[in-house]
Short mmCIF file of C-alpha atoms in Angstrom, two decimals:
data_model
loop_
_atom_site.label_atom_id
_atom_site.label_comp_id
_atom_site.label_asym_id
_atom_site.label_seq_id
_atom_site.Cartn_x
_atom_site.Cartn_y
_atom_site.Cartn_z
CA MET A 4 32.93 -6.13 -3.38
CA SER A 5 32.01 -4.88 0.06
CA ASN A 6 28.70 -5.98 1.57
CA ALA A 7 28.43 -2.71 3.48
CA PRO A 8 24.99 -1.25 2.80
CA ARG A 9 24.80 1.91 0.74
CA ARG A 10 22.48 4.71 1.84
CA THR A 11 20.30 6.79 -0.39
CA SER A 12 16.79 8.19 -0.56
CA LEU A 13 13.72 7.12 -2.51
CA PRO A 14 13.42 8.66 -5.97
CA SER A 15 10.16 10.21 -4.80
CA PRO A 16 9.34 10.03 -1.07
CA ALA A 17 6.38 7.75 -0.46
CA THR A 18 5.51 9.34 2.84
CA ALA A 19 6.88 11.85 5.28
CA LEU A 20 10.26 10.87 6.65
CA SER A 21 10.72 11.30 10.35
CA GLU A 22 13.62 12.99 12.01
CA GLY A 23 16.07 11.32 14.36
CA ALA A 24 17.04 7.68 14.80
CA SER A 25 15.36 5.13 12.56
CA ARG A 26 13.39 2.16 13.83
CA ARG A 27 14.78 -1.22 12.88
CA THR A 28 13.03 -4.29 11.55
CA PRO A 29 13.95 -7.74 12.90
CA LEU A 30 15.60 -8.42 9.53
CA LEU A 31 17.98 -5.45 9.49
CA ALA A 32 21.14 -7.53 9.98
CA LEU A 33 20.05 -9.86 7.21
CA HIS A 34 19.42 -6.96 4.81
CA ARG A 35 22.90 -5.62 5.57
CA SER A 36 24.45 -9.04 4.97
CA LEU A 37 22.78 -9.11 1.54
CA GLY A 38 24.38 -5.77 0.66
CA ALA A 39 21.11 -3.88 0.50
CA THR A 40 21.03 -0.17 -0.22
CA MET A 41 19.34 1.16 2.92
CA THR A 42 17.15 4.24 3.31
CA ASP A 43 15.31 6.04 6.07
CA PHE A 44 11.65 5.57 5.22
CA ALA A 45 8.87 6.83 7.50
CA GLY A 46 11.29 6.60 10.41
CA TRP A 47 12.43 3.05 9.61
CA ASP A 48 15.78 1.78 8.32
CA MET A 49 14.57 -0.10 5.24
CA PRO A 50 16.08 -1.80 2.17
CA LEU A 51 15.64 0.30 -0.96
CA ARG A 52 17.13 -2.29 -3.31
CA TYR A 53 19.52 -5.24 -3.13
CA ALA A 54 21.01 -5.07 -6.63
CA SER A 55 18.99 -3.97 -9.67
CA GLU A 56 15.56 -2.50 -8.95
CA ARG A 57 14.56 -3.35 -12.54
CA ASP A 58 15.49 -7.01 -11.96
CA GLU A 59 13.56 -7.00 -8.69
CA HIS A 60 10.52 -5.47 -10.39
CA ASN A 61 10.63 -7.99 -13.23
CA ALA A 62 11.03 -10.90 -10.82
CA VAL A 63 7.74 -9.99 -9.14
CA ARG A 64 6.00 -9.72 -12.52
CA THR A 65 7.38 -13.03 -13.85
CA THR A 66 8.43 -15.25 -10.92
CA ALA A 67 8.41 -13.99 -7.32
CA GLY A 68 9.85 -11.40 -4.97
CA LEU A 69 10.38 -11.36 -1.21
CA PHE A 70 9.71 -8.18 0.80
CA ASP A 71 10.25 -7.06 4.38
CA LEU A 72 7.20 -4.95 5.30
CA SER A 73 7.75 -4.89 9.05
CA HIS A 74 7.45 -1.10 9.02
CA MET A 75 3.69 -1.30 8.54
CA GLY A 76 1.58 -0.44 11.60
CA GLU A 77 -0.59 -3.13 13.19
CA ILE A 78 -3.33 -1.98 15.59
CA THR A 79 -5.66 -4.47 17.27
CA VAL A 80 -9.22 -3.57 18.25
CA THR A 81 -11.02 -6.02 20.54
CA GLY A 82 -14.08 -6.20 22.73
CA PRO A 83 -17.87 -6.60 22.56
CA GLN A 84 -18.23 -3.33 20.65
CA ALA A 85 -15.07 -3.52 18.57
CA VAL A 86 -17.03 -3.60 15.31
CA ASP A 87 -19.19 -0.65 16.41
CA ALA A 88 -16.11 1.37 17.28
CA LEU A 89 -14.57 0.63 13.89
CA ASP A 90 -17.78 1.41 12.02
CA TYR A 91 -17.82 4.80 13.74
CA ALA A 92 -14.11 5.47 13.25
CA LEU A 93 -13.79 4.37 9.61
CA VAL A 94 -15.75 5.08 6.43
CA GLY A 95 -16.25 1.41 5.47
CA ASN A 96 -18.86 -1.07 6.67
CA ILE A 97 -16.77 -3.23 8.97
CA GLY A 98 -19.89 -4.97 10.29
CA THR A 99 -20.15 -6.91 7.01
CA VAL A 100 -16.57 -8.24 7.10
CA GLY A 101 -16.76 -11.99 7.56
CA LEU A 102 -14.55 -13.99 9.88
CA GLY A 103 -11.19 -14.52 8.21
CA ARG A 104 -11.78 -11.81 5.61
CA ALA A 105 -10.14 -8.42 5.09
CA ARG A 106 -11.32 -5.08 3.72
CA TYR A 107 -9.66 -2.04 2.19
CA THR A 108 -11.01 1.14 3.77
CA MET A 109 -10.04 4.61 4.97
CA ILE A 110 -10.03 6.74 8.08
CA CYS A 111 -11.06 10.34 7.46
CA GLN A 112 -11.18 13.64 9.30
CA GLU A 113 -14.46 15.36 10.19
CA ASP A 114 -14.06 17.44 7.02
CA GLY A 115 -13.70 14.30 4.93
CA GLY A 116 -9.95 14.57 4.36
CA ILE A 117 -8.15 11.22 4.16
CA VAL A 118 -6.05 10.46 7.24
CA ASP A 119 -4.88 7.10 5.87
CA ASP A 120 -5.94 4.14 3.80
CA LEU A 121 -6.08 0.87 5.72
CA ILE A 122 -6.68 -2.86 5.58
CA VAL A 123 -8.88 -4.29 8.34
CA TYR A 124 -8.69 -8.02 9.08
CA ARG A 125 -11.35 -9.79 11.12
CA LEU A 126 -9.35 -12.27 13.20
CA ASP A 127 -12.11 -13.51 15.55
CA GLU A 128 -15.68 -12.77 16.52
CA THR A 129 -14.71 -9.62 18.42
CA GLU A 130 -11.10 -9.09 17.29
CA TYR A 131 -9.91 -6.98 14.37
CA MET A 132 -6.46 -5.98 13.14
CA VAL A 133 -6.07 -2.62 11.43
CA VAL A 134 -2.95 -2.24 9.26
CA ALA A 135 -1.89 1.36 8.70
CA ASN A 136 0.85 2.88 6.58
CA ALA A 137 4.13 3.26 8.46
CA GLY A 138 4.23 7.05 8.34
CA ASN A 139 0.67 7.35 9.66
CA ALA A 140 0.61 4.51 12.20
CA GLN A 141 0.80 6.72 15.29
CA ILE A 142 -1.77 9.15 13.88
CA VAL A 143 -4.17 6.28 13.14
CA LEU A 144 -3.55 4.73 16.57
CA ASP A 145 -4.33 8.01 18.30
CA ALA A 146 -7.45 8.58 16.20
CA LEU A 147 -8.79 5.07 16.78
CA THR A 148 -8.13 5.36 20.51
CA ALA A 149 -10.02 8.65 20.71
CA ARG A 150 -12.91 7.46 18.55
CA ALA A 151 -13.32 4.19 20.48
CA ALA A 152 -13.59 5.99 23.82
CA GLY A 153 -17.39 5.72 23.95
CA PHE A 154 -17.47 2.02 23.10
CA ASP A 155 -16.80 -1.21 25.00
CA ALA A 156 -13.65 -1.82 22.98
CA GLU A 157 -9.89 -1.79 23.50
CA VAL A 158 -7.41 -0.34 21.01
CA ARG A 159 -3.95 -1.87 21.30
CA ASP A 160 -0.69 -0.83 19.66
CA ASP A 161 0.71 -4.07 18.22
CA ARG A 162 3.41 -2.60 16.00
CA ASP A 163 6.13 -4.36 17.97
CA ALA A 164 4.21 -7.64 18.10
CA TYR A 165 4.55 -8.42 14.40
CA ALA A 166 7.08 -8.75 11.65
CA LEU A 167 5.55 -8.73 8.18
CA ILE A 168 7.04 -10.59 5.23
CA ALA A 169 5.46 -10.65 1.77
CA VAL A 170 6.02 -13.04 -1.10
CA GLN A 171 4.54 -11.65 -4.32
CA GLY A 172 4.39 -12.85 -7.91
CA PRO A 173 2.95 -15.65 -10.05
CA GLU A 174 5.17 -18.31 -8.46
CA SER A 175 4.28 -17.27 -4.89
CA PRO A 176 1.43 -19.78 -4.35
CA GLY A 177 3.68 -22.71 -5.23
CA ILE A 178 6.56 -21.43 -3.13
CA LEU A 179 4.38 -20.91 -0.07
CA ALA A 180 2.54 -24.21 -0.58
CA SER A 181 5.85 -26.06 -0.27
CA LEU A 182 6.23 -24.69 3.28
CA THR A 183 2.70 -24.94 4.70
CA ASP A 184 -0.27 -27.27 5.01
CA ALA A 185 -2.68 -24.33 5.02
CA ASP A 186 -5.42 -24.37 2.38
CA LEU A 187 -3.98 -21.79 0.01
CA ASP A 188 -6.25 -22.86 -2.85
CA GLY A 189 -9.26 -21.98 -0.70
CA LEU A 190 -7.79 -18.67 0.48
CA LYS A 191 -9.51 -15.89 -1.42
CA TYR A 192 -8.09 -12.48 -2.26
CA TYR A 193 -8.43 -10.19 0.78
CA ALA A 194 -8.73 -13.06 3.22
CA GLY A 195 -6.46 -14.47 5.90
CA LEU A 196 -6.13 -17.62 7.93
CA PRO A 197 -3.91 -18.78 10.79
CA GLY A 198 -1.37 -21.40 9.82
CA THR A 199 2.20 -22.58 10.11
CA VAL A 200 4.82 -21.69 7.50
CA ALA A 201 8.17 -23.47 7.75
CA GLY A 202 7.28 -24.29 11.35
CA VAL A 203 6.52 -20.65 12.15
CA PRO A 204 3.03 -19.67 13.40
CA ALA A 205 1.66 -17.02 11.04
CA LEU A 206 -1.38 -15.16 9.87
CA ILE A 207 -1.38 -15.91 6.15
CA ALA A 208 -3.11 -13.15 4.19
CA ARG A 209 -3.73 -13.12 0.44
CA THR A 210 -3.08 -9.41 0.05
CA GLY A 211 -0.36 -7.26 -1.47
CA TYR A 212 0.65 -3.99 -3.09
CA THR A 213 2.18 -5.11 -6.38
CA GLY A 214 -0.68 -5.98 -8.71
CA GLU A 215 0.31 -9.66 -8.58
CA ASP A 216 -1.01 -12.65 -6.68
CA GLY A 217 0.80 -13.05 -3.39
CA PHE A 218 0.74 -13.34 0.36
CA GLU A 219 1.60 -11.28 3.40
CA LEU A 220 2.75 -13.23 6.46
CA PHE A 221 2.32 -11.73 9.93
CA VAL A 222 4.64 -13.45 12.43
CA GLU A 223 6.28 -12.80 15.78
CA PRO A 224 9.51 -10.82 15.27
CA GLN A 225 11.63 -13.61 16.75
CA TYR A 226 10.67 -15.88 13.84
CA ALA A 227 11.18 -13.38 11.03
CA GLU A 228 14.69 -14.42 10.01
CA LYS A 229 13.84 -18.14 10.07
CA LEU A 230 10.84 -17.53 7.83
CA TRP A 231 12.77 -15.28 5.42
CA GLN A 232 15.50 -17.89 5.03
CA ALA A 233 12.98 -20.69 4.49
CA LEU A 234 11.16 -18.72 1.81
CA THR A 235 14.47 -17.79 0.16
CA GLU A 236 15.52 -21.45 -0.05
CA ALA A 237 12.12 -22.71 -1.19
CA GLY A 238 11.79 -19.97 -3.78
CA ALA A 239 15.27 -20.08 -5.28
CA PRO A 240 14.44 -22.75 -7.92
CA ALA A 241 11.44 -20.66 -9.02
CA GLY A 242 13.48 -17.48 -9.36
CA LEU A 243 12.46 -15.67 -6.15
CA ILE A 244 14.77 -12.83 -5.12
CA PRO A 245 14.71 -10.26 -2.28
CA CYS A 246 13.08 -6.96 -3.24
CA GLY A 247 13.22 -3.46 -1.78
CA LEU A 248 11.01 -0.41 -1.51
CA SER A 249 12.05 1.03 -4.86
CA CYS A 250 10.55 -1.76 -6.97
CA ARG A 251 7.53 -1.91 -4.66
CA ASP A 252 6.84 1.67 -5.68
CA THR A 253 7.08 1.00 -9.43
CA LEU A 254 4.99 -2.17 -9.08
CA ARG A 255 2.16 -0.39 -7.28
CA LEU A 256 2.37 2.53 -9.72
CA GLU A 257 1.92 0.21 -12.71
CA ALA A 258 -1.03 -1.39 -10.89
CA GLY A 259 -2.62 2.05 -10.33
CA MET A 260 -2.58 1.66 -6.54
CA PRO A 261 -2.65 4.94 -4.57
CA LEU A 262 0.11 5.89 -2.17
CA TYR A 263 -0.53 7.98 0.91
CA GLY A 264 1.18 11.36 0.69
CA HIS A 265 0.94 11.26 -3.10
CA GLU A 266 -2.51 10.24 -4.41
CA LEU A 267 -4.10 10.41 -0.94
CA THR A 268 -3.80 13.31 1.54
CA THR A 269 -5.85 15.14 4.15
CA ALA A 270 -6.59 17.76 1.47
CA LEU A 271 -8.51 15.15 -0.54
CA THR A 272 -11.65 13.14 0.18
CA PRO A 273 -12.13 9.58 -1.11
CA PHE A 274 -14.40 11.06 -3.80
CA ASP A 275 -11.65 13.40 -4.98
CA ALA A 276 -9.38 10.37 -5.30
CA GLY A 277 -11.92 8.36 -7.30
CA LEU A 278 -12.34 5.98 -4.37
CA GLY A 279 -15.78 7.01 -3.20
CA ARG A 280 -16.81 3.35 -3.36
CA VAL A 281 -15.08 2.74 -0.02
CA VAL A 282 -17.47 5.13 1.76
CA LYS A 283 -20.55 3.24 2.94
CA PHE A 284 -23.34 5.68 3.77
CA GLU A 285 -25.81 2.79 4.07
CA LYS A 286 -24.25 1.38 7.24
CA ASP A 287 -26.08 1.87 10.53
CA GLY A 288 -25.15 4.72 12.85
CA ASP A 289 -22.96 7.76 12.45
CA PHE A 290 -19.32 7.77 11.42
CA VAL A 291 -16.63 10.43 11.50
CA GLY A 292 -16.86 12.60 8.41
CA ARG A 293 -20.29 11.40 7.25
CA GLU A 294 -21.80 14.86 6.60
CA ALA A 295 -18.74 16.23 4.85
CA LEU A 296 -18.39 13.10 2.74
CA ARG A 297 -22.06 13.19 1.76
CA ALA A 298 -21.52 16.74 0.51
CA ALA A 299 -18.37 15.63 -1.32
CA ALA A 300 -20.31 12.81 -2.99
CA GLU A 301 -22.97 15.25 -4.18
CA ARG A 302 -20.33 17.65 -5.52
CA ALA A 303 -18.67 14.82 -7.39
CA GLU A 304 -21.97 14.02 -9.14
CA THR A 305 -22.84 17.59 -10.13
CA ALA A 306 -19.39 19.09 -10.71
CA PRO A 307 -16.76 16.37 -11.09
CA PRO A 308 -13.49 17.28 -9.35
CA ARG A 309 -10.07 16.77 -10.84
CA GLY A 310 -9.76 13.15 -11.92
CA LEU A 311 -6.91 10.77 -11.15
CA VAL A 312 -5.53 9.55 -14.48
CA GLY A 313 -2.63 7.66 -15.91
CA LEU A 314 -0.05 9.32 -18.16
CA ILE A 315 2.29 7.47 -20.53
CA ALA A 316 5.26 9.35 -21.97
CA GLU A 317 5.82 9.64 -25.69
CA GLY A 318 9.48 10.37 -24.98
CA ARG A 319 12.02 9.19 -22.41
CA ARG A 320 11.96 11.93 -19.76
CA VAL A 321 10.62 10.78 -16.40
CA PRO A 322 7.92 12.81 -14.60
CA ARG A 323 8.14 13.27 -10.84
CA ALA A 324 5.65 14.12 -8.12
CA GLY A 325 4.75 17.81 -8.02
CA MET A 326 5.38 18.55 -11.68
CA ASP A 327 2.66 20.46 -13.56
CA VAL A 328 0.43 18.77 -16.11
CA VAL A 329 -0.27 21.21 -18.95
CA ALA A 330 -2.51 21.61 -21.98
CA GLY A 331 -3.14 24.55 -24.28
CA GLY A 332 -0.52 26.63 -22.54
CA ARG A 333 -2.03 26.39 -19.06
CA VAL A 334 -1.69 24.17 -16.00
CA ILE A 335 -4.47 21.57 -15.81
CA GLY A 336 -3.17 19.32 -13.05
CA THR A 337 -0.32 17.91 -10.98
CA VAL A 338 1.72 14.71 -11.14
CA THR A 339 1.36 12.70 -7.93
CA SER A 340 3.69 9.78 -8.76
CA GLY A 341 6.02 9.10 -11.66
CA ALA A 342 8.71 6.60 -12.61
CA PRO A 343 10.10 4.55 -15.48
CA SER A 344 7.87 1.50 -16.04
CA PRO A 345 9.93 -1.67 -16.52
CA THR A 346 6.84 -3.52 -17.80
CA LEU A 347 5.75 -0.90 -20.34
CA GLY A 348 9.27 0.24 -21.20
CA LYS A 349 8.22 3.90 -20.91
CA PRO A 350 7.97 6.57 -18.20
CA ILE A 351 4.53 6.66 -16.56
CA ALA A 352 2.77 8.82 -14.01
CA MET A 353 -0.41 9.23 -12.05
CA ALA A 354 -1.79 12.74 -11.92
CA TYR A 355 -4.83 14.73 -10.87
CA VAL A 356 -6.10 16.70 -13.86
CA ASP A 357 -9.12 18.90 -14.57
CA ALA A 358 -12.23 16.89 -15.43
CA ALA A 359 -12.24 18.32 -18.98
CA HIS A 360 -8.88 16.63 -19.64
CA ALA A 361 -9.39 13.38 -17.71
CA ALA A 362 -10.84 11.24 -20.50
CA PRO A 363 -8.46 8.64 -21.98
CA GLY A 364 -7.02 9.87 -25.26
CA THR A 365 -7.49 13.57 -24.49
CA PRO A 366 -5.14 15.32 -26.97
CA GLY A 367 -2.55 17.96 -26.25
CA VAL A 368 -1.64 16.94 -22.70
CA GLY A 369 1.92 17.20 -21.45
CA VAL A 370 4.09 17.43 -18.34
CA ASP A 371 6.28 20.44 -17.63
CA ILE A 372 9.69 18.87 -17.03
CA ARG A 373 12.18 21.62 -16.23
CA GLY A 374 10.52 24.11 -18.55
CA THR A 375 9.87 21.73 -21.45
CA HIS A 376 6.34 20.49 -22.10
CA GLU A 377 6.85 16.79 -22.77
CA PRO A 378 3.90 15.08 -24.52
CA TYR A 379 1.98 12.40 -22.61
CA GLU A 380 -0.94 10.13 -23.43
CA VAL A 381 -3.87 10.17 -20.99
CA VAL A 382 -4.95 6.61 -20.15
CA ALA A 383 -7.28 4.89 -17.72
CA LEU A 384 -5.78 3.26 -14.65
CA PRO A 385 -4.29 0.78 -14.03
CA PHE A 386 -1.40 0.68 -16.47
CA TYR A 387 -0.96 -3.03 -15.80
CA LYS A 388 -3.42 -5.78 -14.85
CA ARG A 389 -2.30 -9.34 -14.35
CA GLN A 390 -3.88 -12.21 -16.22
CA LYS A 391 -6.05 -14.27 -13.88
#
């Protein structure tokens, strides 16, 4: 069988695909040598799958999977007023992020629309790393640069300074522990520490996008292949296999994690998305979108907007993003993400539906799949939650 990579597209695009030549990760040659099916994703040439996306998904749920995430956008903010600049630019309270910790947050427009969801790492007293989604990295960089203009802070594009490799799954702590002396037992969820993995200097972060325990390793691009090979060898006895974007999408969907361009857009505020908790009105000073978000919060209390719910199929037909959710002969919402769930053994979806139909167990709800109203059960998110 030829090892030449096959090319295809994601079953449902996770973010806007850019035109023209794709950017390449430092691991592209390795992906090709493994026979990966490649796809253009957010302007990057990325592995979609290596063999069976179901096998890759199940490996992450039961043993471990290895991901190349070098398409993510790293932006460094430094300087005496770095934290003030970030508190103004973002909706979260970055001033309360401890050294070595990370926080999930968002950057919004003046009207409250979500520009992107982010993770912010505090690397040093006055140094922070913002990790943006690949398709929004330039937009976030430009916005942070503009919003930091009045502060004693520097915004630096570090997208080419890092490769990012993730090892995810229940066996990931043991696999990584065999290659590092770093204190993984003491590393909390949403925290990071500098260390050495297989002789490679890395920022070791206990974060991920799969619903499982795992780590994301930020390293210099020149070391990416060495680290990948070391993790592959160390993880082989535990069942670790390389994993592509396709199973990453089904893993995050089962875990109820939002995806920009699907559950999150500039047309929605964090309150519309059920993520109002990330907006910290109590922090000192102004921040971009404060007034609009305050109004959105008040609307959500008095007249709840469409709710983000889970849908589980009673049949076998798979819902896709953009399909109508229906009840009583009328449209009550829209599917934002849908796929077969390897863990549940049924098709699942996330969807925004009218508040009157958002309660788990609401009867009579279906999805219009090519003119047929397929029955679905409304459930609370997430579909899957790992045992601690």
